[in-house]
Amino acid sequence: GSNARSFRFAFPCFVDDEGIYYDASAPSRLERLIKQPLTPEQQQRAIALQQAWQQGRVSKYNHNRDACQLPDVPYVLVVDQTAGDASIQYGLGDAERFQQMLAAAICDYPEHRIVLKVHPDVFTGKKQGHFQSLSKAQQQRVDILADDVHPASLLQHCSAVYCVTSQMGFEALLWQKPVYTFGMPFYAGWGLTTDALPAPERRCAVTLEQLIHAALIDYPRYLNPETGEACQVETLLEWLALQRQQSARFPAQLQALAFPRWKKPIIQQFFQGSTLSFVEKTQYDASQPTAVWGVKSSVELAGPLWHVEDGFIRSVGLGADLIRPASWVIDQQGIYYDASRPSDLESLLREQVFSDELTTRAGRLINTLLAAKVTKYNQGQCSWQRPAGIERVILIPGQVESDASIQLGSPVIKTNLALIEAVRAANPAAYLLYKPHPDVQAGLRVSGTAEQQASSYCDEVVLAEDMAHLLDCVDEVHTLTSLTGFEALLRGLKVVCYGQPFYAGWGLTEDVYPHPRRGRQLSLQELVAATLILYPCYLSATTHAYATPELVIAQMQQQRRQRGNSAPWWRLLLRKLIALNKF
């Protein structure tokens, strides 16, 4: 489960025709399931689920961040609950059991600190707990933790867990911690916990795998957060782990500087795990983490910055058309297209140790991209045909010359026409195919200097063609820093770089001006793993929750089938309003 703001539709439910799991006074379907023996396959699934639980750092509620500060000495975790919780009464507990629990923890672990986890509403006075005050002797040993923190780090680093009926005792078992119970929760009485109360005669010794399989696989029913359809626990666990992983990438408090109105709800979704405040330059606080668009707007800024830019698999349609993005990249060091300084992507490409699992996933992702014919913008016609009898066709993708990707990523050649001239000089006999940038073609950005002269050097200029279609028809791509070069690498084409894009310098491209900081030899799968899996941040078009690139590609395919290749009339009108600076 989770809060409604960030993790929608993630709640499991229980259907029990024999009782209910938290009522220890009567049998329940869960009790019966726990006692069932497991096949070897079921046992392995339970073990894998326990490992995934730890690796994903999930819990019952998953909207909070991990505890920022933990004791630097060995500690025992004691869990309070709110007074009147039904699980206490039906779990054979009472208020006195909480006092016994704390006293036992202090006695059993005389050399440890005691971390008493109380509910945040208790600390603020909204609800009552079971520890209104502590004696002076207790105060010397006990640290009260009232922050609303995620329990994974607390459980991971503690020496033992004491509880009455809290589910944190079950989660502690998943973390392989000693658990002491002072009520009779569903996970007690099976020989896996040290219990202050005698177990009901119905319960007997079982393995941890039996408990996990019953409690997490057999007993609950789960819904896929993206489809609303029934799913297995592993699907939900993977989804929750992704939400936590992405949220943890960014600061808890963040200011967003000078973002246009239409981008504000989008940036709130990409930073959905952070508390975000929008400020103008006059309100900017250099001591606070700050999200800025690109790198041009951050030149005069100090302090911790998070540079935001369009991702590599962006949308079905143009960003300049105000089409909402499916992915952004959020970079603390710089930005991927700025070759003058390191970026988070460059650091990944230089330093990441790529596991076999990750590169295998990247290989599958390449195949998915090619089969789906996905590129950055995913629009245009598929009518161009390769001229008969031509042996070598070179595609030259045009770029917006005012973009920072050319100014910061191409140290020598700065215009489309200069690139075309250089390619023609180096390849006098090749068939040169030039495609202007789609934003320029749509009239949303200014064309390059003397770009209209391209036909004097090229054999053909194509306009409203889908880039994926063109890449299937050509032999090589020659570019300054265009993402088309990366998309060509995915298709096994030769790529010649006259600038220093993020994908150059790793042994996969022919570089006219090699980059001095790079030089590590990477496979295509490693390049893709860093660029499309580890570096970007994706959002689902359905839930606006964090997503995987695989899900985003599937959603884009559906959008393309629904929208077709032509822009609707209102989109053409919006382009005119954008050109008049009305947005």
Coordinates of C-alpha atoms in Angstrom, one line a residue:
G1 CA 0.0 0.0 0.0
S2 CA 1.0 3.7 -0.2
N3 CA -0.3 7.2 -0.1
A4 CA -2.7 8.3 -2.8
R5 CA -0.5 11.2 -4.1
S6 CA 2.4 9.1 -5.4
F7 CA 1.6 5.4 -5.6
R8 CA -2.0 4.9 -6.9
F9 CA -3.9 1.7 -7.0
A10 CA -1.2 -0.3 -5.2
F11 CA -3.3 -1.7 -2.4
P12 CA -3.7 -5.5 -1.9
C13 CA -6.9 -6.8 -0.4
F14 CA -7.8 -9.9 1.6
V15 CA -10.8 -12.1 1.1
D16 CA -11.1 -14.5 4.0
D17 CA -14.1 -16.8 4.3
E18 CA -12.8 -18.4 7.6
G19 CA -12.0 -15.3 9.7
I20 CA -9.5 -12.5 9.4
Y21 CA -5.7 -12.6 9.7
Y22 CA -5.4 -10.3 12.7
D23 CA -7.9 -12.1 14.9
A24 CA -5.9 -14.6 16.9
S25 CA -8.9 -15.8 18.8
A26 CA -10.3 -17.7 15.9
P27 CA -9.1 -19.6 12.8
S28 CA -8.5 -17.8 9.5
R29 CA -7.8 -18.8 6.0
L30 CA -4.3 -17.4 6.4
E31 CA -3.6 -19.7 9.3
R32 CA -4.6 -22.7 7.1
L33 CA -2.4 -21.5 4.2
I34 CA 0.6 -21.0 6.5
K35 CA 0.5 -24.7 7.6
Q36 CA 0.5 -26.0 4.0
P37 CA 3.7 -27.7 2.9
L38 CA 5.6 -26.1 -0.1
T39 CA 6.8 -27.7 -3.2
P40 CA 10.5 -27.0 -4.1
E41 CA 9.3 -24.4 -6.7
Q42 CA 7.1 -22.6 -4.1
Q43 CA 10.0 -22.6 -1.7
Q44 CA 12.3 -21.0 -4.2
R45 CA 9.7 -18.4 -5.1
A46 CA 9.3 -17.5 -1.4
I47 CA 13.1 -17.1 -1.1
A48 CA 13.2 -15.0 -4.2
L49 CA 10.4 -12.8 -3.0
Q50 CA 12.1 -12.2 0.3
Q51 CA 15.3 -11.1 -1.5
A52 CA 13.3 -8.8 -3.8
W53 CA 11.6 -7.3 -0.8
Q54 CA 15.0 -6.4 0.7
Q55 CA 16.5 -5.2 -2.6
G56 CA 13.4 -3.1 -3.4
R57 CA 13.3 -1.7 0.2
V58 CA 9.6 -1.9 0.2
S59 CA 7.2 -2.0 3.2
K60 CA 3.5 -1.9 3.9
Y61 CA 3.4 1.9 3.3
N62 CA 5.9 3.1 0.8
H63 CA 5.5 6.9 0.4
N64 CA 8.1 7.9 3.1
R65 CA 11.8 8.2 2.7
D66 CA 14.3 6.1 4.7
A67 CA 15.4 7.4 8.0
C68 CA 18.0 10.1 7.4
Q69 CA 19.9 9.5 10.7
L70 CA 20.3 6.2 12.5
P71 CA 22.1 5.6 15.8
D72 CA 25.8 5.1 15.2
V73 CA 25.8 2.4 17.9
P74 CA 24.0 -1.0 18.0
Y75 CA 20.3 -0.5 18.7
V76 CA 17.1 -2.4 19.2
L77 CA 13.8 -1.3 17.5
V78 CA 10.7 -1.1 19.7
V79 CA 7.5 -0.4 17.8
D80 CA 4.6 1.4 19.4
Q81 CA 1.1 1.4 17.9
T82 CA -1.8 3.9 18.2
A83 CA -4.3 3.2 21.0
G84 CA -7.4 1.5 19.8
D85 CA -5.9 -0.3 16.9
A86 CA -8.1 -3.3 16.2
S87 CA -5.1 -5.5 15.7
I88 CA -4.1 -5.0 19.3
Q89 CA -7.4 -6.2 20.8
Y90 CA -7.9 -9.1 18.3
G91 CA -4.2 -9.9 18.6
L92 CA -4.7 -10.6 22.4
G93 CA -2.7 -7.5 23.4
D94 CA -3.5 -4.5 25.7
A95 CA -1.8 -1.4 27.0
E96 CA 0.1 -3.3 29.6
R97 CA 1.8 -5.4 26.9
F98 CA 3.5 -2.3 25.5
Q99 CA 5.1 -1.5 28.9
Q100 CA 6.3 -5.1 29.2
M101 CA 7.7 -4.9 25.7
L102 CA 9.8 -1.9 26.4
A103 CA 11.0 -3.2 29.8
A104 CA 12.0 -6.5 28.1
A105 CA 14.0 -4.8 25.4
I106 CA 15.9 -2.7 27.9
C107 CA 16.7 -5.8 30.0
D108 CA 17.5 -8.2 27.1
Y109 CA 19.9 -5.8 25.3
P110 CA 21.7 -3.9 28.1
E111 CA 24.5 -2.7 25.8
H112 CA 22.2 -1.4 23.0
R113 CA 20.3 1.8 22.5
I114 CA 16.6 1.4 22.3
V115 CA 14.9 3.2 19.4
L116 CA 11.2 3.6 20.3
K117 CA 9.2 4.1 17.0
V118 CA 6.0 6.0 17.8
H119 CA 3.4 7.1 15.3
P120 CA 3.9 10.7 14.0
D121 CA 0.2 11.5 14.9
V122 CA 1.0 10.5 18.5
F123 CA 4.0 12.9 18.6
T124 CA 1.8 15.8 17.3
G125 CA -1.0 15.0 19.7
K126 CA -3.6 13.9 17.1
K127 CA -3.7 10.3 18.4
Q128 CA -2.6 8.5 21.6
G129 CA 0.0 5.9 21.8
H130 CA 1.1 3.7 24.7
F131 CA 4.1 5.7 26.0
Q132 CA 2.8 9.0 27.4
S133 CA 6.0 9.5 29.4
L134 CA 9.3 7.6 30.2
S135 CA 11.0 7.2 33.5
K136 CA 14.4 8.8 34.0
A137 CA 16.1 5.4 33.7
Q138 CA 14.2 4.7 30.5
Q139 CA 15.1 8.2 29.1
Q140 CA 18.8 7.3 29.5
R141 CA 18.5 4.3 27.2
V142 CA 15.6 5.2 24.8
D143 CA 15.7 7.4 21.7
I144 CA 12.2 8.3 20.6
L145 CA 11.7 8.3 16.8
A146 CA 8.5 10.1 15.8
D147 CA 9.4 11.0 12.2
D148 CA 7.2 9.5 9.6
V149 CA 10.1 7.5 8.0
H150 CA 10.2 4.4 5.8
P151 CA 11.1 1.4 8.0
A152 CA 13.5 -0.4 5.6
S153 CA 16.7 1.2 6.9
L154 CA 15.5 0.9 10.6
L155 CA 14.9 -2.8 10.1
Q156 CA 18.0 -3.4 8.1
H157 CA 20.4 -2.0 10.7
C158 CA 18.8 -3.0 14.0
S159 CA 19.8 -5.9 16.1
A160 CA 16.3 -7.0 17.0
V161 CA 12.6 -5.9 16.8
Y162 CA 10.1 -5.8 19.7
C163 CA 6.4 -5.4 18.9
V164 CA 3.0 -6.3 20.1
T165 CA 1.0 -6.9 16.9
S166 CA 2.6 -4.4 14.4
Q167 CA 3.2 -5.7 10.9
M168 CA 6.8 -4.4 11.3
G169 CA 7.5 -7.6 13.1
F170 CA 6.6 -9.5 10.0
E171 CA 8.8 -7.2 7.9
A172 CA 11.6 -7.7 10.4
L173 CA 11.4 -11.5 9.7
L174 CA 11.8 -10.7 6.0
W175 CA 15.0 -8.8 7.0
Q176 CA 16.0 -11.9 9.0
K177 CA 16.0 -10.1 12.3
P178 CA 15.1 -11.6 15.7
V179 CA 11.5 -10.7 16.6
Y180 CA 10.0 -10.6 20.0
T181 CA 6.2 -10.3 20.2
F182 CA 3.9 -9.3 23.1
G183 CA 0.6 -10.0 21.4
M184 CA -0.3 -12.7 19.0
P185 CA -0.1 -11.3 15.4
F186 CA -0.5 -13.5 12.4
Y187 CA 3.2 -14.2 12.1
A188 CA 3.7 -15.3 15.8
G189 CA 3.2 -18.7 17.3
W190 CA 4.9 -20.5 14.4
G191 CA 8.3 -21.0 15.9
L192 CA 9.8 -18.0 14.0
T193 CA 9.5 -15.4 16.8
T194 CA 10.1 -15.3 20.5
D195 CA 6.6 -14.8 22.0
A196 CA 5.5 -13.6 25.4
L197 CA 2.1 -15.2 24.9
P198 CA 1.4 -18.9 24.4
A199 CA 0.5 -19.8 20.8
P200 CA -3.0 -21.0 20.0
E201 CA -3.1 -24.8 19.6
R202 CA -4.0 -24.3 16.0
R203 CA -0.5 -23.0 15.2
C204 CA 2.6 -25.2 14.8
A205 CA 6.2 -24.9 13.8
V206 CA 6.6 -23.8 10.1
T207 CA 9.5 -22.4 8.0
L208 CA 9.9 -18.8 7.1
E209 CA 9.3 -19.7 3.4
Q210 CA 5.8 -21.1 4.4
L211 CA 4.9 -17.9 6.2
I212 CA 6.1 -15.8 3.3
H213 CA 4.3 -17.8 0.7
A214 CA 1.1 -17.8 2.5
A215 CA 1.2 -14.1 3.7
L216 CA 2.4 -12.5 0.4
I217 CA 1.5 -14.9 -2.4
D218 CA -1.5 -17.1 -1.5
Y219 CA -3.6 -15.0 0.8
P220 CA -3.7 -11.4 -0.7
R221 CA -5.1 -10.4 -4.0
Y222 CA -3.2 -7.7 -6.0
L223 CA -4.0 -5.2 -8.7
N224 CA -1.5 -4.0 -11.3
P225 CA -1.2 -0.3 -10.7
E226 CA -1.0 0.5 -14.4
T227 CA -3.8 -1.7 -15.8
G228 CA -6.1 -2.2 -12.8
E229 CA -6.1 -5.9 -13.6
A230 CA -5.2 -8.7 -11.2
C231 CA -1.5 -9.4 -11.0
Q232 CA 1.1 -11.4 -9.0
V233 CA 2.9 -10.0 -6.0
E234 CA 6.2 -9.8 -7.9
T235 CA 4.7 -7.3 -10.4
L236 CA 3.5 -5.0 -7.6
L237 CA 6.7 -5.4 -5.7
E238 CA 8.8 -4.4 -8.8
W239 CA 6.5 -1.4 -9.4
L240 CA 6.8 -0.2 -5.8
A241 CA 10.5 -0.7 -5.8
L242 CA 10.8 1.5 -8.9
Q243 CA 8.7 4.3 -7.2
R244 CA 11.0 4.2 -4.2
Q245 CA 14.2 4.1 -6.3
Q246 CA 13.2 7.0 -8.5
S247 CA 11.9 9.2 -5.6
A248 CA 15.1 8.6 -3.6
R249 CA 17.2 10.1 -6.5
F250 CA 16.1 13.6 -5.7
P251 CA 16.2 15.8 -2.6
A252 CA 13.3 15.8 -0.2
Q253 CA 13.0 19.6 -0.5
L254 CA 13.5 21.3 -3.9
Q255 CA 12.9 24.7 -5.5
A256 CA 12.1 24.9 -9.2
L257 CA 13.5 28.0 -10.8
A258 CA 11.6 30.0 -13.6
F259 CA 9.7 27.1 -15.2
P260 CA 6.9 28.1 -17.7
R261 CA 3.4 27.5 -16.6
W262 CA 2.7 24.5 -18.8
K263 CA 5.7 22.6 -17.4
K264 CA 4.9 23.1 -13.7
P265 CA 2.5 20.2 -13.3
I266 CA 4.9 18.0 -15.2
I267 CA 7.9 18.8 -13.1
Q268 CA 5.7 18.1 -10.0
Q269 CA 5.2 14.6 -11.3
F270 CA 8.8 14.0 -12.2
F271 CA 9.8 15.1 -8.6
Q272 CA 6.7 13.5 -7.0
G273 CA 8.7 12.2 -4.1
S274 CA 9.9 15.7 -3.2
T275 CA 8.3 18.8 -1.7
L276 CA 8.5 21.3 -4.6
S277 CA 8.3 25.1 -4.5
F278 CA 8.3 27.3 -7.6
V279 CA 10.4 30.5 -7.4
E280 CA 11.6 33.2 -9.7
K281 CA 15.2 34.5 -9.8
T282 CA 14.4 37.2 -7.3
Q283 CA 13.3 34.5 -4.8
Y284 CA 16.1 32.1 -5.5
D285 CA 17.9 30.7 -2.5
A286 CA 21.4 29.5 -3.4
S287 CA 21.6 27.3 -0.4
Q288 CA 18.7 25.1 -1.4
P289 CA 18.7 22.3 -4.0
T290 CA 17.3 23.8 -7.2
A291 CA 15.8 22.4 -10.4
V292 CA 16.6 24.4 -13.5
W293 CA 15.8 23.8 -17.2
G294 CA 18.9 22.8 -19.2
V295 CA 22.3 24.5 -18.5
K296 CA 21.9 28.0 -20.1
S297 CA 19.6 29.1 -17.2
S298 CA 22.1 28.0 -14.6
V299 CA 25.3 29.7 -15.7
E300 CA 25.0 32.5 -13.1
L301 CA 23.7 30.2 -10.3
A302 CA 25.5 28.7 -7.4
G303 CA 24.5 26.0 -5.0
P304 CA 23.3 22.5 -5.7
L305 CA 21.5 22.3 -9.1
W306 CA 19.5 19.7 -10.8
H307 CA 19.5 20.2 -14.5
V308 CA 16.3 19.1 -16.3
E309 CA 16.1 18.3 -20.0
D310 CA 14.0 16.2 -22.4
G311 CA 14.7 12.5 -22.4
F312 CA 15.8 10.3 -25.3
I313 CA 12.4 8.6 -25.7
R314 CA 10.3 11.7 -25.2
S315 CA 6.9 11.7 -26.7
V316 CA 4.6 11.1 -29.7
G317 CA 5.0 14.7 -31.0
L318 CA 7.3 17.6 -30.6
G319 CA 8.3 19.2 -27.3
A320 CA 8.1 22.6 -28.9
D321 CA 4.4 21.8 -29.6
L322 CA 4.0 21.5 -25.8
I323 CA 3.5 17.7 -26.0
R324 CA 4.0 16.4 -22.5
P325 CA 7.1 14.3 -22.1
A326 CA 7.2 10.6 -21.1
S327 CA 10.8 11.0 -20.0
W328 CA 13.2 13.7 -18.7
V329 CA 16.8 13.5 -17.7
I330 CA 17.7 15.1 -14.4
D331 CA 21.4 15.6 -13.9
Q332 CA 23.2 17.0 -10.9
Q333 CA 26.7 17.4 -12.5
G334 CA 25.8 19.0 -15.8
I335 CA 23.7 17.7 -18.7
Y336 CA 24.4 15.0 -21.3
Y337 CA 24.8 17.3 -24.3
D338 CA 27.4 19.6 -22.6
A339 CA 30.7 18.1 -23.6
S340 CA 32.7 20.8 -21.9
R341 CA 32.2 19.3 -18.4
P342 CA 31.2 16.0 -16.9
S343 CA 27.6 14.9 -16.5
D344 CA 25.8 12.1 -14.6
L345 CA 25.5 10.2 -17.8
E346 CA 29.2 10.5 -18.7
S347 CA 30.1 9.4 -15.2
L348 CA 27.8 6.3 -15.6
L349 CA 29.5 5.5 -19.0
R350 CA 33.0 5.9 -17.5
E351 CA 32.5 4.2 -14.2
Q352 CA 29.5 1.9 -14.1
V353 CA 30.1 -1.8 -13.7
F354 CA 27.4 -3.3 -15.9
S355 CA 25.9 -6.5 -14.7
D356 CA 25.0 -9.3 -17.0
E357 CA 21.3 -8.9 -16.0
L358 CA 21.5 -5.2 -16.9
T359 CA 23.1 -5.7 -20.3
T360 CA 20.7 -8.5 -21.1
R361 CA 17.8 -6.2 -20.3
A362 CA 19.4 -3.5 -22.5
G363 CA 19.7 -6.0 -25.4
R364 CA 16.0 -6.8 -25.1
L365 CA 15.2 -3.1 -25.0
I366 CA 17.1 -2.5 -28.2
N367 CA 15.0 -5.2 -29.9
T368 CA 11.8 -3.7 -28.5
L369 CA 12.8 -0.2 -29.8
L370 CA 13.6 -1.5 -33.3
A371 CA 10.4 -3.6 -33.5
A372 CA 8.3 -0.6 -32.4
K373 CA 10.2 1.8 -34.6
V374 CA 10.5 4.2 -31.7
T375 CA 12.7 7.4 -31.8
K376 CA 12.6 10.6 -29.8
Y377 CA 9.5 12.2 -31.3
N378 CA 7.8 9.3 -33.1
Q379 CA 6.0 11.2 -35.8
G380 CA 6.1 11.7 -39.6
Q381 CA 5.4 9.8 -42.8
C382 CA 6.9 6.6 -44.0
S383 CA 6.9 7.2 -47.7
W384 CA 10.6 7.9 -48.6
Q385 CA 12.2 5.2 -50.8
R386 CA 15.9 4.7 -51.4
P387 CA 16.8 5.6 -55.0
A388 CA 17.5 2.6 -57.2
G389 CA 21.1 1.8 -57.9
I390 CA 22.6 3.9 -55.1
E391 CA 25.2 2.1 -53.2
R392 CA 25.8 4.4 -50.2
V393 CA 23.3 6.8 -48.7
I394 CA 24.3 9.1 -45.9
L395 CA 21.7 10.7 -43.7
I396 CA 22.5 14.1 -42.2
P397 CA 20.0 15.1 -39.5
G398 CA 19.6 18.9 -39.1
Q399 CA 19.6 20.5 -35.7
V400 CA 18.3 23.8 -34.1
E401 CA 21.5 25.8 -34.4
S402 CA 20.7 28.0 -31.3
D403 CA 20.4 24.9 -29.1
A404 CA 22.9 24.4 -26.4
S405 CA 23.6 20.9 -27.7
I406 CA 25.6 22.5 -30.6
Q407 CA 27.1 25.3 -28.7
L408 CA 28.3 23.1 -25.9
G409 CA 28.7 19.8 -27.7
S410 CA 30.3 20.7 -31.0
P411 CA 33.7 22.5 -30.5
V412 CA 34.4 23.2 -34.2
I413 CA 31.5 23.0 -36.5
K414 CA 28.5 25.1 -35.4
T415 CA 26.0 25.2 -38.3
N416 CA 24.0 22.7 -40.3
L417 CA 25.4 24.0 -43.6
A418 CA 29.0 23.7 -42.4
L419 CA 28.3 20.1 -41.4
I420 CA 26.8 19.4 -44.8
E421 CA 29.8 20.9 -46.6
A422 CA 32.2 18.9 -44.5
V423 CA 30.3 15.6 -45.2
R424 CA 30.2 16.4 -48.9
A425 CA 33.9 17.1 -48.9
A426 CA 34.7 13.8 -47.2
N427 CA 32.3 11.8 -49.2
P428 CA 32.1 13.2 -52.8
A429 CA 30.5 10.1 -54.3
A430 CA 27.9 9.3 -51.6
Y431 CA 24.2 10.1 -51.9
L432 CA 23.5 12.8 -49.2
L433 CA 20.1 12.9 -47.6
Y434 CA 19.4 15.9 -45.4
K435 CA 16.4 16.2 -43.0
P436 CA 15.8 19.5 -41.2
H437 CA 15.0 19.4 -37.5
P438 CA 11.2 18.7 -37.0
D439 CA 10.8 21.9 -34.8
V440 CA 12.3 24.0 -37.7
Q441 CA 10.1 22.2 -40.2
A442 CA 7.0 22.8 -38.1
G443 CA 7.9 26.5 -37.9
L444 CA 8.4 26.3 -34.1
R445 CA 12.1 27.1 -34.2
V446 CA 14.2 29.4 -36.4
S447 CA 16.1 27.7 -39.3
G448 CA 19.8 27.6 -39.3
T449 CA 22.2 30.1 -41.0
A450 CA 21.9 29.6 -44.8
E451 CA 20.2 26.2 -44.1
Q452 CA 18.2 26.8 -47.3
Q453 CA 21.3 26.2 -49.3
A454 CA 21.4 22.6 -48.2
S455 CA 20.1 21.4 -51.6
S456 CA 23.3 22.8 -53.2
Y457 CA 25.4 20.2 -51.5
C458 CA 22.9 17.3 -50.8
D459 CA 21.2 15.1 -53.3
E460 CA 17.9 15.3 -51.6
V461 CA 16.2 17.1 -48.7
V462 CA 13.3 15.3 -47.0
L463 CA 10.8 17.0 -44.7
A464 CA 7.9 15.2 -42.9
E465 CA 9.4 11.8 -42.8
D466 CA 9.5 9.5 -39.7
M467 CA 13.1 9.2 -38.5
A468 CA 12.8 5.5 -37.7
H469 CA 11.7 4.9 -41.3
L470 CA 14.6 6.8 -42.7
L471 CA 17.1 5.0 -40.6
D472 CA 15.9 1.7 -42.0
C473 CA 16.7 3.0 -45.5
V474 CA 20.2 4.5 -45.2
D475 CA 23.7 3.2 -44.7
E476 CA 25.3 5.8 -42.5
V477 CA 24.5 8.8 -40.3
H478 CA 26.8 11.8 -40.1
T479 CA 26.0 14.3 -37.5
L480 CA 27.1 17.1 -35.1
T481 CA 25.4 16.0 -31.8
S482 CA 21.9 14.8 -33.0
L483 CA 20.2 12.0 -31.0
T484 CA 19.7 10.5 -34.5
G485 CA 23.3 9.3 -34.3
F486 CA 22.4 7.3 -31.1
E487 CA 19.3 5.9 -32.8
A488 CA 21.4 4.9 -35.8
L489 CA 23.8 2.9 -33.5
L490 CA 20.8 0.9 -32.2
R491 CA 20.2 -0.1 -35.8
G492 CA 23.8 -1.1 -36.5
L493 CA 24.6 1.8 -38.8
K494 CA 27.9 3.5 -39.2
V495 CA 27.9 6.9 -37.3
V496 CA 30.4 9.7 -37.9
C497 CA 30.4 12.5 -35.3
Y498 CA 31.6 16.0 -36.2
G499 CA 30.8 17.0 -32.6
Q500 CA 31.1 15.3 -29.2
P501 CA 27.6 13.9 -28.4
F502 CA 27.2 11.7 -25.3
Y503 CA 27.4 8.5 -27.4
A504 CA 30.7 9.4 -29.0
G505 CA 34.1 8.5 -27.6
W506 CA 33.2 5.0 -26.4
G507 CA 34.5 3.0 -29.4
L508 CA 31.1 2.8 -31.2
T509 CA 31.4 5.9 -33.5
E510 CA 33.9 7.4 -35.8
D511 CA 34.9 10.7 -34.1
V512 CA 36.3 13.5 -36.2
Y513 CA 37.1 15.5 -33.0
P514 CA 37.7 12.9 -30.3
H515 CA 36.8 13.8 -26.7
P516 CA 39.8 13.9 -24.3
R517 CA 37.8 12.7 -21.2
R518 CA 36.4 9.6 -22.8
G519 CA 38.0 6.5 -24.3
R520 CA 36.5 3.6 -22.4
Q521 CA 35.4 0.9 -24.8
L522 CA 31.8 0.0 -24.3
S523 CA 29.4 -2.4 -26.0
L524 CA 26.2 -1.1 -27.5
Q525 CA 24.3 -2.9 -24.7
E526 CA 26.3 -1.0 -22.1
L527 CA 25.7 2.3 -23.8
V528 CA 22.0 1.6 -23.9
A529 CA 21.9 0.4 -20.3
A530 CA 23.3 3.7 -19.1
T531 CA 21.5 6.0 -21.5
L532 CA 18.0 4.5 -21.6
I533 CA 17.7 2.6 -18.3
L534 CA 19.9 4.2 -15.6
Y535 CA 20.0 7.8 -16.5
P536 CA 16.5 9.0 -17.5
C537 CA 13.3 9.3 -15.5
Y538 CA 10.1 8.0 -17.1
L539 CA 6.4 8.6 -16.3
S540 CA 3.5 6.4 -17.2
A541 CA 0.9 8.1 -19.5
T542 CA -1.8 6.2 -17.5
T543 CA -1.0 6.9 -13.9
H544 CA 1.8 9.5 -14.1
A545 CA 3.7 7.3 -11.7
Y546 CA 7.4 6.4 -12.4
A547 CA 7.6 3.9 -15.2
T548 CA 10.1 1.7 -17.1
P549 CA 11.3 2.5 -20.6
E550 CA 9.6 -0.8 -21.7
L551 CA 6.2 0.5 -20.4
V552 CA 6.7 3.9 -22.0
I553 CA 7.5 2.3 -25.4
A554 CA 4.3 0.2 -25.3
Q555 CA 2.2 3.2 -24.4
M556 CA 3.8 5.2 -27.3
Q557 CA 2.9 2.5 -29.7
Q558 CA -0.7 2.7 -28.6
Q559 CA -0.7 6.5 -28.9
R560 CA 0.7 6.4 -32.4
R561 CA -2.1 4.0 -33.4
Q562 CA -4.7 6.3 -32.0
R563 CA -3.2 9.6 -33.3
G564 CA -1.9 8.8 -36.7
N565 CA 0.7 10.9 -38.5
S566 CA -1.2 14.2 -39.1
A567 CA -1.5 17.0 -36.6
P568 CA -5.0 18.0 -35.6
W569 CA -6.3 21.5 -36.4
W570 CA -6.1 22.6 -32.8
R571 CA -2.4 21.6 -32.7
L572 CA -1.7 23.8 -35.8
L573 CA -3.5 26.7 -34.1
L574 CA -1.4 26.1 -30.9
R575 CA 1.8 26.3 -32.9
K576 CA 0.8 29.8 -34.1
L577 CA 0.0 30.9 -30.5
I578 CA 3.4 29.5 -29.4
A579 CA 5.1 31.4 -32.2
L580 CA 3.4 34.6 -30.8
N581 CA 4.7 33.8 -27.3
K582 CA 1.2 33.2 -25.9
F583 CA 2.4 30.2 -23.9

